Amino acid sequence: MTRPLADVGVYCLAGADLPLDDKRITKQVKDTGWTAGTIVRNDTFAVMRAGSSRGWGVAVVCGSGLNCAGVGPDGRVVRFPSLGDLSGDRADGGGWLGRAALGSALRARDGRGPRTALEKLVPLHFRMTRPSAVMEALYVGRLQERRLLELAPVVFRAATGGDAVSRELIANIADEVVVTANAAIRRLKLASRAFEVILGGGIFRSGDRRMLGRIRAGITDLAHRAEIVRLNAPPVVGAALIGLDEAQTSKAAQGPLRKALTEQRLKARR
């Protein structure tokens, strides 16, 4: 039998959305024999642990999709399925934003919606001349739907330039972040406590002040002592810290770990 490479392996994965995913993935990883112990969690838990100074709190990840998880000071856990329309998600991240941008461009072009800079910017991004050309390319498979994710920065630039439609789309995402985070806060009974809400993922890296301000206002309206924190560390830091928590190491070990796992050092190793 192969000797385990480590005492515990922590796998924080975007695809671990339901408890049944956790069980399935845990079994598959255990079968490899890589580590003596195995912890499988959704990637939101890594974001929360990496960004929280307390080791607990609420995290929202907004990249291609949107998800949220929370851990209370007593260890109680709240999570969401994050299965898109199937689980009732709305304005759920960059995938939705890309589709909405194309839809807004099409509606502006054919008169169903207000004029927007996206009418030109969306097809221009794909080196096309009309929004309908993008739609047709998607329909026949010349353009993969995942490429609509590329439109998120286009929408943010248009919003910065004053485009009202783009600003509304971004506001919709901000509102979904607030609704989801506040649901976790209520379920964990954190509204009267001081704690951190960690924001991670590509959408938040845009640094859009209107979006972040709207999120901050919406969350602190419920939880006045909440601190909104944009994650500035790689999420893998959170997975490593969860491993240290499991091993019950001293807090003194956390500092060297954070210094070792910076974005710069990780990029240098690739």
XYZ file of C-alpha atoms in Angstrom:
270
model
C 0.000 0.000 0.000
C 1.333 3.445 -0.946
C 2.246 5.616 2.007
C 0.109 8.820 2.216
C 1.857 12.007 1.156
C 0.333 13.980 4.052
C -1.767 13.547 7.174
C -4.687 15.496 5.736
C -5.715 16.769 2.319
C -8.146 19.674 1.972
C -9.959 20.002 -1.349
C -12.100 23.129 -1.742
C -13.786 22.715 -5.109
C -16.206 24.720 -7.217
C -18.048 21.509 -8.174
C -18.793 20.463 -4.593
C -22.175 22.189 -4.449
C -24.316 19.624 -2.609
C -23.641 17.243 0.306
C -23.951 14.352 -2.152
C -21.096 15.931 -4.146
C -18.990 16.034 -0.984
C -19.570 12.318 -0.358
C -18.897 11.310 -3.963
C -15.705 13.360 -4.289
C -14.461 12.334 -0.839
C -14.743 8.663 -1.772
C -12.904 9.200 -5.052
C -10.081 11.116 -3.359
C -9.779 8.614 -0.513
C -9.411 5.818 -3.034
C -6.227 7.467 -4.344
C -4.501 7.082 -0.982
C -2.890 10.500 -1.347
C -3.556 11.551 2.254
C -4.456 9.869 5.523
C -7.396 12.220 6.054
C -9.611 13.911 3.476
C -11.704 17.077 3.741
C -13.873 18.109 0.781
C -15.680 21.441 0.794
C -17.001 23.984 -1.659
C -14.523 26.675 -2.719
C -16.502 29.338 -0.845
C -15.218 27.874 2.422
C -11.627 28.432 1.274
C -12.447 32.058 0.466
C -14.074 32.543 3.864
C -11.171 30.988 5.765
C -8.541 32.877 3.742
C -10.172 36.256 4.282
C -11.520 36.026 7.810
C -9.377 37.073 10.748
C -11.691 35.123 13.065
C -11.784 31.821 11.203
C -15.535 32.162 10.713
C -17.918 34.517 8.925
C -19.656 34.683 5.552
C -18.127 34.406 2.082
C -19.568 35.160 -1.337
C -17.774 33.971 -4.455
C -18.749 35.641 -7.714
C -16.876 34.441 -10.775
C -18.522 32.550 -13.599
C -21.291 31.773 -11.105
C -22.260 32.937 -7.626
C -22.187 31.031 -4.367
C -22.184 31.753 -0.661
C -21.289 29.920 2.523
C -21.103 30.871 6.161
C -19.653 29.493 9.364
C -20.828 30.714 12.751
C -18.643 31.201 15.835
C -20.133 27.963 17.164
C -19.082 26.061 14.028
C -22.557 25.907 12.528
C -22.461 25.898 8.716
C -24.751 27.430 6.095
C -24.369 26.799 2.384
C -26.345 27.194 -0.841
C -26.722 24.786 -3.811
C -25.629 27.255 -6.522
C -27.131 25.298 -9.412
C -28.330 28.295 -11.400
C -31.984 28.400 -12.408
C -32.469 24.952 -10.884
C -31.781 26.306 -7.385
C -33.496 29.675 -7.850
C -30.351 31.723 -8.451
C -30.689 35.108 -10.146
C -28.036 37.402 -11.616
C -25.562 34.741 -10.592
C -22.152 35.899 -11.726
C -20.174 36.363 -14.906
C -22.014 33.725 -16.907
C -25.307 35.470 -16.307
C -23.718 38.872 -16.947
C -22.414 37.748 -20.342
C -25.787 36.367 -21.401
C -27.561 39.478 -20.138
C -25.113 41.722 -21.999
C -25.832 39.952 -25.275
C -29.557 40.026 -24.576
C -29.446 43.745 -23.826
C -27.507 44.379 -27.032
C -30.074 42.427 -29.057
C -33.014 44.226 -27.444
C -31.419 47.603 -28.079
C -30.882 46.684 -31.714
C -34.428 45.476 -32.417
C -36.264 48.079 -30.363
C -37.411 45.943 -27.419
C -35.044 47.633 -24.999
C -33.250 50.918 -24.326
C -30.198 51.956 -26.294
C -26.913 50.854 -24.803
C -23.226 50.931 -25.633
C -23.373 47.132 -25.487
C -25.097 47.149 -28.870
C -21.701 47.915 -30.413
C -19.309 46.650 -27.750
C -20.634 43.082 -27.571
C -20.218 42.222 -31.275
C -16.980 44.223 -31.422
C -15.478 41.998 -28.727
C -16.044 38.962 -30.943
C -14.952 40.799 -34.103
C -18.478 40.879 -35.456
C -20.658 43.757 -36.605
C -24.088 43.034 -35.125
C -25.431 41.497 -31.879
C -27.511 39.100 -33.982
C -24.309 37.755 -35.543
C -23.082 36.778 -32.072
C -26.428 35.128 -31.340
C -26.297 33.156 -34.591
C -22.705 32.062 -33.960
C -23.751 30.706 -30.566
C -26.823 29.020 -32.021
C -24.941 27.065 -34.679
C -21.944 26.307 -32.450
C -19.316 28.499 -34.103
C -18.978 30.310 -30.778
C -18.949 28.425 -27.481
C -21.347 29.750 -24.852
C -18.598 29.802 -22.236
C -16.981 32.643 -24.180
C -19.798 34.937 -23.041
C -17.852 35.098 -19.772
C -15.419 37.334 -21.649
C -18.091 40.031 -21.751
C -17.960 40.764 -18.012
C -15.047 43.254 -18.345
C -16.819 44.784 -21.353
C -19.891 45.474 -19.219
C -17.809 46.976 -16.409
C -16.001 49.282 -18.837
C -19.309 50.386 -20.339
C -20.694 51.044 -16.861
C -17.640 53.129 -15.973
C -18.293 55.111 -19.137
C -21.815 55.895 -17.943
C -23.892 53.284 -19.793
C -27.155 52.986 -17.844
C -28.003 49.468 -19.019
C -24.594 48.141 -17.982
C -24.910 49.802 -14.605
C -28.284 48.162 -14.097
C -26.893 44.723 -14.932
C -24.093 45.162 -12.408
C -26.587 46.427 -9.829
C -28.575 43.215 -10.325
C -25.510 41.157 -9.436
C -24.831 43.343 -6.391
C -28.409 42.858 -5.209
C -28.142 39.069 -5.564
C -24.924 39.141 -3.529
C -26.726 41.099 -0.813
C -29.796 38.851 -0.775
C -27.671 35.705 -0.571
C -25.224 37.006 2.044
C -28.051 38.367 4.188
C -29.823 35.005 4.055
C -26.682 33.370 5.451
C -26.344 36.090 8.096
C -29.920 35.546 9.273
C -29.607 31.773 9.344
C -26.421 32.008 11.418
C -27.924 34.724 13.644
C -24.973 37.045 13.046
C -26.861 40.300 12.449
C -25.939 41.801 15.830
C -22.338 40.574 15.863
C -19.057 41.896 14.509
C -17.834 39.658 11.696
C -16.466 39.732 8.157
C -18.173 39.152 4.831
C -15.473 38.040 2.402
C -15.900 38.738 -1.310
C -13.911 36.532 -3.676
C -13.905 35.811 -7.395
C -13.265 37.573 -10.680
C -16.309 39.846 -10.621
C -15.137 41.482 -7.398
C -11.633 41.982 -8.762
C -13.101 44.610 -11.073
C -13.073 46.960 -8.080
C -16.248 48.664 -9.331
C -17.034 51.233 -6.638
C -20.746 51.443 -7.353
C -21.142 47.682 -7.081
C -19.059 47.374 -3.915
C -20.816 50.358 -2.348
C -24.220 48.865 -3.108
C -23.166 45.544 -1.585
C -21.766 47.219 1.520
C -24.912 49.298 2.030
C -27.224 46.315 1.558
C -25.385 44.060 3.996
C -24.687 46.627 6.706
C -28.331 47.688 6.612
C -29.019 44.277 8.182
C -25.748 43.685 10.034
C -24.436 47.079 11.194
C -21.156 45.682 12.535
C -20.306 43.605 9.482
C -17.047 44.397 7.699
C -17.007 43.864 3.936
C -13.607 42.529 2.853
C -12.414 41.912 -0.687
C -10.154 38.845 -0.661
C -6.557 39.746 -1.485
C -5.032 36.304 -0.922
C -5.186 33.169 -3.071
C -8.115 30.939 -1.980
C -5.633 28.072 -1.558
C -4.539 29.876 1.615
C -7.976 29.132 3.036
C -7.723 25.450 2.166
C -4.321 25.285 3.867
C -5.662 27.051 6.962
C -8.557 24.592 7.154
C -5.922 21.860 7.177
C -4.068 23.566 10.025
C -7.348 23.921 11.914
C -7.985 20.197 11.463
C -4.485 19.415 12.742
C -5.084 21.780 15.684
C -1.837 23.635 15.114
C -1.064 26.871 16.908
C -2.064 30.205 15.395
C 1.639 31.025 15.100
C 1.806 28.697 12.083
C -0.671 30.796 10.117
C 1.670 33.736 9.508
C 4.426 31.769 7.734
C 1.789 29.949 5.689
C 0.273 33.200 4.453
C 3.724 34.533 3.561
C 4.560 31.367 1.639
C 1.300 31.231 -0.348
C 1.116 34.632 -2.022
C -0.081 35.251 -5.579
C 3.448 36.247 -6.605
C 5.087 33.111 -5.219
C 2.439 30.818 -6.648
C 2.812 32.385 -10.102
C 6.591 31.982 -9.912
C 6.178 28.237 -9.362
C 4.012 27.694 -12.442
